[in-house]
Short mmCIF file of C-alpha atoms and ligand atoms in Angstrom, two decimals:
data_model
loop_
_atom_site.label_atom_id
_atom_site.label_comp_id
_atom_site.label_asym_id
_atom_site.label_seq_id
_atom_site.Cartn_x
_atom_site.Cartn_y
_atom_site.Cartn_z
CA MET A 1 -155.86 -7.75 2.87
CA ARG A 2 -157.98 -9.50 0.41
CA LEU A 3 -158.79 -12.88 1.13
CA LEU A 4 -160.75 -15.28 -1.40
CA VAL A 5 -162.39 -18.46 0.14
CA LYS A 6 -163.21 -20.94 -2.89
CA ASN A 7 -164.72 -24.16 -3.38
CA ILE A 8 -167.39 -23.73 -0.71
CA GLY A 9 -170.01 -26.33 -0.57
CA THR A 10 -172.70 -24.35 0.81
CA ILE A 11 -172.88 -20.93 2.37
CA VAL A 12 -175.08 -20.91 5.27
CA GLY A 13 -176.72 -17.98 6.96
CA ILE A 14 -176.93 -15.21 4.37
CA GLU A 15 -178.88 -12.20 5.45
CA THR A 16 -179.93 -9.03 4.00
CA ALA A 17 -177.85 -5.88 5.45
CA GLY A 18 -180.52 -4.10 7.96
CA CYS A 19 -181.93 -7.24 9.30
CA MET A 20 -181.27 -7.01 12.95
CA ARG A 21 -182.79 -10.31 14.46
CA LEU A 22 -185.33 -12.63 13.20
CA CYS A 23 -188.72 -13.32 15.11
CA GLY A 24 -191.50 -16.10 15.06
CA GLU A 25 -191.59 -17.97 11.62
CA GLU A 26 -188.71 -15.81 10.15
CA MET A 27 -186.52 -17.82 12.59
CA ASP A 28 -186.71 -20.90 10.53
CA ARG A 29 -185.50 -18.96 7.50
CA LEU A 30 -181.69 -19.91 6.78
CA GLU A 31 -180.52 -18.69 3.43
CA THR A 32 -177.77 -20.81 1.50
CA CYS A 33 -175.87 -20.48 -1.43
CA ASP A 34 -174.33 -23.63 -2.87
CA ASP A 35 -170.91 -24.07 -4.56
CA ALA A 36 -169.73 -20.65 -3.81
CA TRP A 37 -166.98 -18.22 -3.14
CA LEU A 38 -166.67 -15.50 -0.65
CA LEU A 39 -164.44 -12.68 -0.75
CA CYS A 40 -163.13 -10.70 2.23
CA ASP A 41 -161.38 -7.14 2.23
CA GLY A 42 -159.87 -5.02 5.04
CA GLY A 43 -161.37 -7.81 7.54
CA ARG A 44 -165.21 -7.43 6.10
CA ILE A 45 -167.13 -9.44 3.89
CA ALA A 46 -166.95 -7.72 0.44
CA ALA A 47 -169.13 -10.03 -1.90
CA PHE A 48 -169.77 -13.75 -2.53
CA GLY A 49 -171.50 -15.61 -5.11
CA PHE A 50 -171.55 -18.96 -7.23
CA MET A 51 -168.08 -20.68 -8.20
CA GLU A 52 -169.20 -20.52 -11.87
CA THR A 53 -169.29 -16.78 -11.84
CA LEU A 54 -165.64 -16.53 -10.19
CA GLY A 55 -163.53 -14.49 -12.74
CA ASP A 56 -160.16 -13.26 -12.19
CA MET A 57 -159.46 -11.24 -9.02
CA ALA A 58 -156.70 -9.69 -7.39
CA VAL A 59 -156.32 -11.17 -3.83
CA ASP A 60 -153.48 -11.38 -1.25
CA LYS A 61 -154.54 -14.95 -0.37
CA VAL A 62 -156.78 -17.80 -1.54
CA VAL A 63 -158.12 -20.56 0.89
CA ASP A 64 -159.65 -23.73 -0.55
CA ALA A 65 -162.60 -24.93 1.44
CA GLU A 66 -162.46 -28.35 -0.32
CA GLY A 67 -166.21 -28.69 -0.39
CA GLY A 68 -166.93 -27.68 3.33
CA MET A 69 -169.86 -25.30 4.64
CA LEU A 70 -168.96 -21.78 5.52
CA PHE A 71 -171.34 -20.60 8.74
CA PRO A 72 -171.31 -17.16 10.36
CA SER A 73 -169.40 -17.41 13.76
CA PHE A 74 -171.49 -17.87 16.60
CA CYS A 75 -172.43 -14.85 18.95
CA ASP A 76 -172.42 -15.83 22.43
CA SER A 77 -174.36 -13.17 24.01
CA HIS A 78 -174.05 -14.25 27.88
CA THR A 79 -170.93 -15.64 29.50
CA HIS A 80 -169.04 -15.39 32.82
CA LEU A 81 -165.92 -16.44 31.33
CA VAL A 82 -163.60 -14.64 33.41
CA TYR A 83 -163.29 -16.59 36.81
CA ALA A 84 -160.54 -18.02 38.91
CA GLY A 85 -160.09 -21.93 39.19
CA SER A 86 -162.94 -24.25 39.04
CA ARG A 87 -165.85 -25.71 40.97
CA GLU A 88 -165.87 -29.38 40.54
CA GLN A 89 -166.34 -29.83 44.40
CA GLU A 90 -169.96 -28.49 43.89
CA PHE A 91 -170.44 -30.76 40.80
CA LEU A 92 -169.71 -33.65 43.31
CA ASP A 93 -172.18 -32.02 45.65
CA LYS A 94 -175.17 -32.01 43.06
CA ILE A 95 -174.23 -35.60 42.09
CA HIS A 96 -174.82 -36.40 45.83
CA GLY A 97 -178.19 -34.76 45.93
CA LEU A 98 -177.69 -30.98 46.53
CA SER A 99 -179.53 -28.45 44.36
CA TYR A 100 -177.90 -25.30 43.08
CA GLU A 101 -179.90 -23.15 45.52
CA GLU A 102 -178.69 -25.50 48.53
CA ILE A 103 -175.27 -24.99 47.62
CA ALA A 104 -175.79 -21.34 47.37
CA ARG A 105 -177.21 -21.13 50.69
CA ARG A 106 -174.56 -22.94 52.27
CA GLY A 107 -172.09 -20.31 51.12
CA GLY A 108 -170.67 -22.01 48.10
CA GLY A 109 -171.55 -21.38 44.64
CA ILE A 110 -171.05 -17.45 43.45
CA LEU A 111 -169.40 -16.74 46.81
CA ASN A 112 -166.99 -19.81 46.46
CA SER A 113 -166.15 -18.19 43.12
CA ALA A 114 -165.59 -14.63 44.69
CA ASP A 115 -163.39 -15.98 47.27
CA LEU A 116 -161.05 -17.48 44.59
CA LEU A 117 -161.20 -14.51 42.46
CA HIS A 118 -160.32 -12.37 45.20
CA ALA A 119 -157.00 -14.46 45.91
CA THR A 120 -156.12 -14.26 42.25
CA SER A 121 -153.99 -11.47 40.45
CA GLU A 122 -155.50 -9.72 37.68
CA GLU A 123 -152.48 -10.76 35.42
CA GLU A 124 -153.53 -14.65 36.43
CA LEU A 125 -157.06 -13.93 35.83
CA TYR A 126 -156.15 -12.50 32.37
CA ARG A 127 -154.14 -15.77 31.67
CA GLN A 128 -156.89 -18.08 32.67
CA ALA A 129 -159.47 -16.41 30.82
CA MET A 130 -157.64 -16.05 27.68
CA GLU A 131 -157.36 -19.75 27.69
CA ARG A 132 -161.09 -19.84 27.29
CA VAL A 133 -161.26 -17.19 24.69
CA ARG A 134 -158.97 -19.33 22.48
CA GLU A 135 -160.76 -22.53 23.18
CA ILE A 136 -164.20 -20.79 22.09
CA ALA A 137 -162.76 -18.98 19.52
CA ALA A 138 -161.35 -22.48 18.03
CA LYS A 139 -165.13 -23.91 18.64
CA GLY A 140 -166.46 -21.19 16.26
CA THR A 141 -167.40 -18.02 18.70
CA GLY A 142 -166.47 -14.91 16.98
CA ALA A 143 -168.22 -12.45 19.28
CA VAL A 144 -168.91 -12.69 23.02
CA GLU A 145 -170.33 -10.83 25.98
CA ILE A 146 -168.44 -11.14 29.29
CA LYS A 147 -169.89 -10.25 32.79
CA SER A 148 -168.25 -9.28 36.05
CA GLY A 149 -169.97 -10.65 39.04
CA TYR A 150 -167.51 -12.50 40.98
CA GLY A 151 -165.71 -9.58 42.61
CA LEU A 152 -168.65 -8.40 44.58
CA THR A 153 -166.45 -5.49 46.19
CA THR A 154 -165.71 -2.40 44.08
CA ALA A 155 -161.99 -3.08 43.83
CA ASP A 156 -162.74 -6.68 42.69
CA GLU A 157 -165.43 -6.00 40.09
CA LEU A 158 -163.15 -3.33 38.71
CA LYS A 159 -160.51 -6.01 38.52
CA MET A 160 -162.66 -8.35 36.79
CA LEU A 161 -163.57 -5.47 34.05
CA ARG A 162 -160.34 -4.34 33.62
CA VAL A 163 -159.50 -8.03 32.45
CA VAL A 164 -162.37 -7.88 30.20
CA ARG A 165 -161.23 -4.72 28.55
CA ARG A 166 -157.60 -6.39 28.19
CA ILE A 167 -159.21 -9.31 26.67
CA ARG A 168 -161.29 -6.79 24.24
CA GLU A 169 -158.07 -4.90 23.34
CA THR A 170 -155.99 -8.31 22.52
CA ALA A 171 -158.58 -11.01 21.38
CA PRO A 172 -159.36 -11.28 17.66
CA LEU A 173 -163.14 -11.59 18.66
CA ALA A 174 -165.66 -9.06 19.59
CA VAL A 175 -166.10 -8.40 23.07
CA ARG A 176 -169.13 -6.88 25.01
CA ALA A 177 -168.53 -6.07 28.75
CA THR A 178 -171.29 -6.28 31.43
CA PHE A 179 -171.23 -5.11 35.00
CA LEU A 180 -172.86 -7.45 37.29
CA GLY A 181 -172.20 -6.48 40.67
CA ALA A 182 -175.89 -7.78 41.88
CA HIS A 183 -174.96 -11.25 41.16
CA ALA A 184 -175.20 -12.34 44.90
CA VAL A 185 -175.17 -10.75 48.10
CA PRO A 186 -171.35 -10.93 49.61
CA ARG A 187 -171.03 -12.41 53.12
CA ASP A 188 -170.37 -9.38 54.49
CA TYR A 189 -173.75 -7.93 53.66
CA ILE A 190 -176.04 -11.26 54.39
CA GLY A 191 -179.08 -9.57 56.17
CA ARG A 192 -177.92 -6.19 54.81
CA GLN A 193 -178.99 -6.54 51.22
CA GLU A 194 -180.46 -3.24 50.77
CA GLU A 195 -177.07 -1.71 51.88
CA TYR A 196 -175.23 -3.81 49.25
CA VAL A 197 -178.19 -2.59 46.45
CA GLU A 198 -177.15 0.83 47.80
CA LEU A 199 -173.20 0.14 47.29
CA VAL A 200 -173.89 -1.07 43.87
CA CYS A 201 -175.80 2.09 43.11
CA SER A 202 -173.83 4.53 44.52
CA GLU A 203 -170.24 3.51 44.66
CA MET A 204 -169.68 0.65 41.99
CA LEU A 205 -171.60 1.56 39.05
CA PRO A 206 -170.21 5.31 38.99
CA ALA A 207 -166.61 3.58 39.26
CA VAL A 208 -167.24 1.16 36.44
CA ALA A 209 -168.83 4.12 34.32
CA ALA A 210 -166.17 6.50 35.13
CA GLU A 211 -163.40 4.03 33.71
CA GLY A 212 -165.89 3.32 30.63
CA LEU A 213 -165.61 -0.47 31.65
CA ALA A 214 -168.78 -1.71 30.84
CA ASP A 215 -171.63 -1.66 28.01
CA PHE A 216 -174.24 -3.13 30.12
CA VAL A 217 -175.61 -3.71 33.59
CA ASP A 218 -177.03 -6.89 34.70
CA VAL A 219 -178.95 -8.05 37.68
CA PHE A 220 -179.63 -11.71 39.01
CA CYS A 221 -183.24 -11.07 39.64
CA ASP A 222 -184.52 -14.45 41.18
CA GLU A 223 -185.76 -16.00 44.36
CA GLY A 224 -183.09 -15.95 46.81
CA PHE A 225 -181.21 -13.38 44.96
CA PHE A 226 -182.21 -9.89 43.98
CA THR A 227 -185.90 -8.69 44.55
CA VAL A 228 -187.77 -6.88 41.76
CA ALA A 229 -187.79 -3.52 43.37
CA GLN A 230 -183.92 -4.04 44.05
CA THR A 231 -183.29 -4.88 40.18
CA ALA A 232 -185.36 -1.78 39.06
CA ARG A 233 -183.37 0.46 41.35
CA ILE A 234 -180.10 -0.87 39.95
CA LEU A 235 -181.46 -0.81 36.28
CA LYS A 236 -182.44 3.00 37.08
CA ALA A 237 -178.90 3.71 38.40
CA GLY A 238 -177.32 2.20 35.35
CA ARG A 239 -179.58 3.84 32.89
CA LYS A 240 -178.48 7.17 34.20
CA LEU A 241 -174.98 6.43 33.37
CA GLY A 242 -175.64 5.07 30.05
CA LEU A 243 -175.59 1.28 30.74
CA ARG A 244 -178.57 -0.76 28.77
CA ALA A 245 -179.88 -3.64 30.95
CA LYS A 246 -179.27 -7.36 30.37
CA ILE A 247 -181.08 -9.24 32.98
CA HIS A 248 -180.74 -13.08 34.70
CA ALA A 249 -184.67 -13.78 34.98
CA ASN A 250 -186.74 -16.64 35.90
CA GLU A 251 -184.17 -19.17 36.26
CA LEU A 252 -185.12 -20.39 39.93
CA ALA A 253 -188.58 -19.03 40.06
CA VAL A 254 -191.22 -17.04 38.12
CA SER A 255 -189.62 -13.87 39.41
CA GLY A 256 -190.97 -10.96 37.77
CA GLY A 257 -187.52 -10.44 36.04
CA VAL A 258 -188.92 -10.77 32.82
CA GLN A 259 -191.47 -7.96 33.10
CA VAL A 260 -188.96 -5.49 35.11
CA GLY A 261 -186.41 -6.30 32.07
CA VAL A 262 -189.24 -5.15 29.61
CA GLU A 263 -190.28 -2.20 31.51
CA TYR A 264 -186.64 -0.83 31.68
CA ASP A 265 -185.94 -1.73 27.93
CA ALA A 266 -183.49 -4.22 28.71
CA LEU A 267 -181.83 -5.64 25.49
CA SER A 268 -182.24 -9.19 26.84
CA VAL A 269 -183.81 -11.24 29.65
CA ASP A 270 -181.78 -14.45 30.09
CA HIS A 271 -182.22 -17.86 31.21
CA LEU A 272 -186.06 -18.10 31.21
CA GLU A 273 -186.56 -21.74 32.58
CA ARG A 274 -189.57 -20.72 34.58
CA MET A 275 -191.87 -18.87 32.23
CA GLY A 276 -195.98 -18.38 32.28
CA GLY A 277 -198.23 -17.05 29.73
CA GLU A 278 -197.72 -13.61 31.34
CA GLU A 279 -193.95 -13.54 30.75
CA ILE A 280 -194.45 -14.49 26.87
CA ALA A 281 -197.14 -11.82 26.51
CA ALA A 282 -194.89 -9.20 28.28
CA LEU A 283 -192.28 -10.07 25.61
CA HIS A 284 -194.30 -9.60 22.67
CA GLY A 285 -193.63 -6.35 20.43
CA ALA A 286 -190.75 -5.63 22.93
CA VAL A 287 -187.06 -4.62 22.11
CA THR A 288 -185.81 -7.03 24.65
CA SER A 289 -184.57 -10.46 23.52
CA PRO A 290 -185.61 -13.46 25.33
CA THR A 291 -182.27 -15.42 25.59
CA MET A 292 -182.01 -19.12 26.64
CA LEU A 293 -179.24 -20.83 28.16
CA PRO A 294 -179.79 -24.58 27.53
CA GLY A 295 -176.25 -25.38 28.55
CA ALA A 296 -177.22 -24.40 32.20
CA ALA A 297 -180.49 -26.54 32.41
CA PHE A 298 -178.47 -29.52 31.16
CA PHE A 299 -175.63 -29.06 33.87
CA LEU A 300 -177.94 -28.28 36.60
CA GLY A 301 -180.64 -30.94 35.51
CA MET A 302 -183.28 -28.17 35.44
CA SER A 303 -186.34 -28.15 33.12
CA TYR A 304 -185.58 -26.35 29.65
CA PRO A 305 -187.28 -22.92 28.66
CA PRO A 306 -190.32 -23.36 26.55
CA ALA A 307 -188.59 -22.33 23.37
CA ARG A 308 -191.50 -23.65 21.08
CA GLU A 309 -194.07 -21.61 22.91
CA MET A 310 -191.91 -18.59 22.50
CA ILE A 311 -191.17 -18.83 18.81
CA ASN A 312 -194.80 -19.70 18.02
CA ALA A 313 -196.05 -16.80 19.79
CA GLY A 314 -193.82 -14.78 17.52
CA LEU A 315 -190.93 -13.98 19.58
CA GLY A 316 -187.39 -13.94 18.37
CA VAL A 317 -185.26 -15.84 20.76
CA ALA A 318 -181.33 -15.82 21.12
CA LEU A 319 -179.29 -19.00 22.36
CA ALA A 320 -176.22 -18.29 24.57
CA SER A 321 -173.60 -20.72 26.81
CA ASP A 322 -173.83 -18.87 30.11
CA TYR A 323 -169.96 -20.20 30.02
CA ASN A 324 -169.29 -20.14 34.04
CA PRO A 325 -167.91 -22.45 36.67
CA GLY A 326 -171.09 -23.10 38.41
CA SER A 327 -174.05 -23.68 36.33
CA SER A 328 -172.36 -23.98 32.85
CA PRO A 329 -168.89 -24.93 32.57
CA SER A 330 -168.59 -24.96 28.54
CA GLY A 331 -168.51 -22.35 26.11
CA ASP A 332 -169.31 -24.74 23.29
CA MET A 333 -171.81 -23.07 21.02
CA ARG A 334 -172.46 -26.20 18.87
CA MET A 335 -173.36 -28.18 22.01
CA VAL A 336 -175.97 -25.05 22.87
CA VAL A 337 -177.44 -25.35 19.26
CA SER A 338 -177.49 -29.17 19.63
CA LEU A 339 -179.37 -29.04 22.90
CA ALA A 340 -181.71 -26.51 21.44
CA CYS A 341 -182.73 -29.07 18.79
CA ILE A 342 -182.84 -32.03 21.09
CA ARG A 343 -184.47 -30.82 24.25
CA MET A 344 -186.27 -27.77 23.19
CA LYS A 345 -187.37 -28.94 19.77
CA MET A 346 -185.99 -26.14 17.81
CA THR A 347 -185.23 -26.41 14.07
CA PRO A 348 -181.57 -26.38 13.13
CA ALA A 349 -182.30 -23.17 11.40
CA GLU A 350 -184.00 -21.86 14.18
CA ALA A 351 -181.17 -22.76 16.69
CA LEU A 352 -178.26 -21.55 14.07
CA ASN A 353 -180.18 -18.13 13.80
CA ALA A 354 -180.62 -17.93 17.58
CA ALA A 355 -176.97 -18.35 17.97
CA THR A 356 -175.94 -16.16 15.44
CA LEU A 357 -177.82 -13.12 14.18
CA ASN A 358 -180.22 -13.05 17.48
CA GLY A 359 -177.24 -13.54 19.65
CA ALA A 360 -175.68 -10.61 17.93
CA TYR A 361 -179.03 -8.61 18.46
CA ALA A 362 -178.89 -9.55 22.06
CA MET A 363 -175.55 -7.71 22.73
CA GLY A 364 -176.20 -4.90 20.23
CA LEU A 365 -173.75 -6.28 17.73
CA SER A 366 -176.18 -7.40 14.65
CA ARG A 367 -175.26 -4.36 12.46
CA ASP A 368 -171.76 -5.92 12.15
CA TYR A 369 -172.03 -9.52 13.21
CA GLY A 370 -174.20 -12.82 12.92
CA SER A 371 -174.71 -13.17 9.35
CA ILE A 372 -172.87 -13.50 5.97
CA THR A 373 -173.87 -10.03 4.63
CA ALA A 374 -171.65 -7.84 2.66
CA GLY A 375 -170.23 -5.46 4.94
CA LYS A 376 -170.40 -7.21 7.98
CA VAL A 377 -167.21 -8.21 9.81
CA ALA A 378 -165.67 -11.48 8.18
CA ASN A 379 -166.11 -13.66 10.97
CA PHE A 380 -166.50 -17.31 10.21
CA PHE A 381 -165.69 -20.99 10.19
CA ILE A 382 -165.59 -23.65 7.59
CA THR A 383 -166.51 -27.22 8.50
CA ALA A 384 -165.67 -30.62 6.92
CA PRO A 385 -168.07 -31.55 3.95
CA MET A 386 -171.62 -32.61 5.33
CA PRO A 387 -174.48 -33.80 3.79
CA SER A 388 -176.79 -31.00 5.07
CA VAL A 389 -176.94 -28.14 7.86
CA ALA A 390 -178.76 -30.55 9.89
CA PHE A 391 -175.75 -32.95 10.32
CA MET A 392 -174.12 -30.18 12.45
CA PRO A 393 -176.36 -30.30 15.46
CA TYR A 394 -176.94 -33.97 14.79
CA ALA A 395 -173.67 -35.15 14.82
CA TYR A 396 -172.96 -33.07 18.13
CA THR A 397 -169.53 -34.28 19.20
CA THR A 398 -167.98 -34.82 15.91
CA PRO A 399 -164.92 -32.11 15.38
CA LEU A 400 -166.41 -30.69 12.25
CA ILE A 401 -165.12 -27.12 12.47
CA ARG A 402 -161.99 -27.15 10.14
CA ARG A 403 -160.79 -23.50 9.86
CA VAL A 404 -161.77 -20.22 11.72
CA PHE A 405 -161.50 -16.86 10.47
CA LEU A 406 -161.96 -13.77 12.60
CA ALA A 407 -162.02 -10.18 11.06
CA GLY A 408 -160.75 -11.90 7.69
CA GLU A 409 -157.74 -13.75 9.26
CA GLU A 410 -157.15 -17.15 10.09
CA PHE A 411 -157.15 -17.89 13.78
CA VAL A 412 -155.08 -20.48 15.01
CA ALA A 413 -155.51 -21.70 18.60
O1 LIG B 501 -176.26 -17.26 34.77
N1 LIG B 501 -177.53 -17.51 37.58
C1 LIG B 501 -176.62 -17.08 38.07
N2 LIG B 501 -175.48 -16.73 37.46
C2 LIG B 501 -174.97 -17.63 36.55
C3 LIG B 501 -174.18 -18.90 37.64
C4 LIG B 501 -173.27 -18.37 38.31
C5 LIG B 501 -172.50 -19.12 39.17
O2 LIG B 501 -173.05 -20.27 39.63
O3 LIG B 501 -171.24 -19.05 39.24
C6 LIG B 501 -175.66 -18.08 35.67
O4 LIG B 501 -175.89 -19.46 35.83
FE1 LIG B 502 -175.38 -16.20 33.56
#
């Protein structure tokens, strides 16, 4: 199937093949091409160029972009979008003054979602999750990482990851799966945390690996959750089974999560609301992507990660939604990009690169996703005509996305 998109006002996010992520000053580079066409063949980007160069071409379908801009789809490298029900009761608790940690200590939070998930069938979980997947696809996301971590028993963690596998098989987006058994200590193990870590390492991880259900292993390495030593143990066990690390680090405290992630070659360390100079230095020259989740800082009223310091220090940062029922009940990557600009003083170019190419890098997908590059998968969206690229994060609630294409086919929600 050959698809031609013509009359594109501006193609945004053109990158050379082989560029896996952008770091430091390069993050402000966002190549564009005005008054353009783009050709897809077999679900991949085949070529693009200026309208005046468009000759006769044999194609199966022509789409008129009507002067709108064409962006590479967002690559959301951190979500928990498989969950049961919702937690707006905690939203009310927070309005009345409780903190995220206080809610967790009272047995709410993640344990609340684990109870709901336990009582929900795999089929129903899939149905609820697919609604969210369709929602984010319509909002411009073309690749997504999804974590387990609301199971907290071997059977329920496997149930979650089977739902992720089914999403991967049926949804038109690229999907990566992460095992997050160490998301919280389940009620039965309170006071026996080491035994739970043992269960994660010796029972859950081998079961997950035996079914090939995960690409990555994650740990919530933070105050009140899992320690650096426990995290290291889980990452080692995961590595033996071929699972690369991605870590929840430095959300609630300067937890040591960044350093342990770098030490174990984690693909990303995520959250980073609490960062010091040592954490930034540890990330320098590392393969590990610092990934920020401003939707969680916004929803929980926390301070934002120091994006400017990180970029100025030469790091290549990524942005993700953290879509989950407790700290970020939204998978809207346009909102994430706007928050990055407004609250973290990232330029629109930096924020868009962080939400596309660098997001793809943070889940091992940047060879095939994250930019407009000949040979990459044809995942992109077309907007209404806009005066400039900056208009998109600026007009942060205007429904600017008109048409979405995934693997070269139009996605209709
Ligand atoms: O990334 N921080 C840990 N985990 C999730 C929140 C999970 C929840 O509250 O349900 C996060 O914010
Ligand atoms: Fe998270």
